[in-house]
mmCIF file of C-alpha atoms in Angstrom:
data_model
loop_
_atom_site.group_PDB
_atom_site.id
_atom_site.type_symbol
_atom_site.label_atom_id
_atom_site.label_comp_id
_atom_site.label_asym_id
_atom_site.label_seq_id
_atom_site.Cartn_x
_atom_site.Cartn_y
_atom_site.Cartn_z
ATOM 1 C CA ARG A 21 44.327 -3.291 25.389
ATOM 2 C CA SER A 22 42.224 -1.228 26.515
ATOM 3 C CA ILE A 23 42.482 2.796 25.068
ATOM 4 C CA SER A 24 46.088 4.573 26.398
ATOM 5 C CA SER A 25 45.837 7.938 24.811
ATOM 6 C CA SER A 26 43.360 10.304 22.477
ATOM 7 C CA HIS A 27 45.023 9.965 19.623
ATOM 8 C CA ASP A 28 43.459 5.794 19.626
ATOM 9 C CA ILE A 29 40.398 4.605 18.170
ATOM 10 C CA LEU A 30 38.304 1.875 19.348
ATOM 11 C CA ILE A 31 35.697 -0.311 16.696
ATOM 12 C CA PRO A 32 33.851 -2.629 18.679
ATOM 13 C CA SER A 33 33.139 -4.521 15.610
ATOM 14 C CA MET A 34 34.148 -4.199 11.732
ATOM 15 C CA ASP A 35 31.500 -5.774 8.997
ATOM 16 C CA VAL A 36 33.368 -5.464 5.321
ATOM 17 C CA ALA A 37 31.620 -6.553 2.312
ATOM 18 C CA PHE A 38 33.740 -6.262 -1.439
ATOM 19 C CA ASP A 39 31.561 -6.631 -5.083
ATOM 20 C CA THR A 40 32.780 -8.196 -7.248
ATOM 21 C CA LEU A 41 36.533 -6.636 -8.268
ATOM 22 C CA ASP A 42 37.778 -7.318 -12.373
ATOM 23 C CA ILE A 43 41.792 -6.523 -12.532
ATOM 24 C CA THR A 44 43.190 -6.172 -16.241
ATOM 25 C CA VAL A 45 46.645 -7.287 -16.408
ATOM 26 C CA ASP A 46 48.429 -5.924 -19.657
ATOM 27 C CA ASP A 47 51.862 -4.407 -20.893
ATOM 28 C CA LYS A 48 51.177 -0.959 -19.892
ATOM 29 C CA TRP A 49 52.643 -1.959 -16.794
ATOM 30 C CA LEU A 50 54.483 -5.842 -16.902
ATOM 31 C CA GLY A 51 57.829 -3.223 -18.290
ATOM 32 C CA PRO A 52 57.950 -0.590 -15.795
ATOM 33 C CA VAL A 53 57.701 -4.044 -12.942
ATOM 34 C CA VAL A 54 60.358 -6.288 -15.108
ATOM 35 C CA SER A 55 63.208 -2.646 -14.845
ATOM 36 C CA TRP A 56 62.451 -2.430 -11.655
ATOM 37 C CA VAL A 57 63.440 -6.202 -10.826
ATOM 38 C CA GLU A 58 66.270 -6.089 -12.729
ATOM 39 C CA GLY A 59 67.338 -2.891 -10.603
ATOM 40 C CA ILE A 60 67.109 -4.077 -7.299
ATOM 41 C CA THR A 61 68.648 -7.925 -8.390
ATOM 42 C CA ALA A 62 71.639 -6.377 -10.719
ATOM 43 C CA LYS A 63 75.416 -6.321 -9.191
ATOM 44 C CA GLY A 64 76.553 -4.242 -6.906
ATOM 45 C CA MET A 65 72.352 -3.023 -5.631
ATOM 46 C CA MET A 66 71.555 -6.095 -2.609
ATOM 47 C CA GLY A 67 73.063 -5.638 1.003
ATOM 48 C CA ALA A 68 75.315 -3.532 2.734
ATOM 49 C CA GLU A 69 78.726 -1.163 1.550
ATOM 50 C CA LEU A 70 81.385 -1.867 2.950
ATOM 51 C CA GLN A 71 81.660 1.651 4.701
ATOM 52 C CA HIS A 72 79.107 0.861 6.211
ATOM 53 C CA VAL A 73 79.515 -1.963 7.876
ATOM 54 C CA GLN A 74 83.672 -0.959 8.340
ATOM 55 C CA ARG A 75 81.735 2.513 10.706
ATOM 56 C CA THR A 76 78.796 0.129 11.763
ATOM 57 C CA ALA A 77 81.337 -3.640 13.247
ATOM 58 C CA GLY A 78 81.668 -3.660 17.051
ATOM 59 C CA GLN A 79 79.145 -1.083 18.189
ATOM 60 C CA HIS A 80 75.861 -2.739 20.095
ATOM 61 C CA ILE A 81 72.878 -2.715 17.719
ATOM 62 C CA ILE A 82 70.927 0.203 20.330
ATOM 63 C CA VAL A 83 74.401 2.456 19.861
ATOM 64 C CA GLY A 84 72.230 5.719 18.383
ATOM 65 C CA TYR A 85 69.209 3.992 18.703
ATOM 66 C CA GLU A 86 66.052 6.269 19.797
ATOM 67 C CA PRO A 87 62.707 4.592 20.066
ATOM 68 C CA PRO A 88 60.151 6.804 17.804
ATOM 69 C CA PRO A 89 56.800 8.082 18.982
ATOM 70 C CA LEU A 90 53.818 6.044 19.678
ATOM 71 C CA PRO A 91 51.545 5.736 16.550
ATOM 72 C CA PRO A 92 48.218 6.495 16.794
ATOM 73 C CA VAL A 93 46.585 2.512 17.624
ATOM 74 C CA VAL A 94 42.930 1.545 16.009
ATOM 75 C CA GLN A 95 41.822 -1.450 16.984
ATOM 76 C CA MET A 96 38.999 -4.512 16.512
ATOM 77 C CA ASP A 97 38.265 -6.517 18.769
ATOM 78 C CA ARG A 98 35.817 -8.615 15.860
ATOM 79 C CA LEU A 99 36.628 -7.744 12.163
ATOM 80 C CA HIS A 100 34.291 -9.880 9.756
ATOM 81 C CA ILE A 101 35.239 -10.136 6.346
ATOM 82 C CA ALA A 102 33.610 -11.046 3.450
ATOM 83 C CA PRO A 103 34.661 -13.403 0.505
ATOM 84 C CA ILE A 104 35.941 -11.720 -2.623
ATOM 85 C CA ASN A 105 34.807 -12.538 -6.085
ATOM 86 C CA LEU A 106 38.113 -11.456 -8.153
ATOM 87 C CA THR A 107 38.649 -11.724 -11.170
ATOM 88 C CA VAL A 108 41.718 -11.701 -13.393
ATOM 89 C CA TRP A 109 41.808 -10.970 -16.866
ATOM 90 C CA CYS A 110 45.506 -10.883 -19.033
ATOM 91 C CA ARG A 111 46.057 -9.310 -21.825
ATOM 92 C CA LEU A 112 50.091 -9.514 -22.929
ATOM 93 C CA LYS A 113 51.671 -8.552 -26.455
ATOM 94 C CA LEU A 114 53.918 -10.553 -27.741
ATOM 95 C CA ARG A 115 56.502 -8.001 -27.852
ATOM 96 C CA THR A 116 56.233 -7.239 -24.328
ATOM 97 C CA LEU A 117 57.828 -11.269 -23.341
ATOM 98 C CA SER A 118 61.285 -10.811 -24.604
ATOM 99 C CA PHE A 119 62.031 -11.728 -21.560
ATOM 100 C CA LEU A 120 60.621 -15.298 -21.300
ATOM 101 C CA PRO A 121 63.233 -17.389 -22.220
ATOM 102 C CA GLN A 122 63.804 -19.040 -25.252
#
């Protein structure tokens, strides 16, 4: 596709390379992740509310819909991402593993 507005950017070719990545996973993020998962799967938190279903039942899906303005586009004709060497370290304290079955 050709550039269609002044906000569009055309990059003919791009090479992306990363150095070795080391990631340490510890219990400082595990608790919040478990709490988030429990929160979104809690009873009553899934699906749509009954009032919303009743209000929209029988209406065509495009009633009241306005398409958003076109966003700026970044187009690349060629993208090469070099292989990534990733090392993941996991360090967890036993007291934080209470969510695991006994």
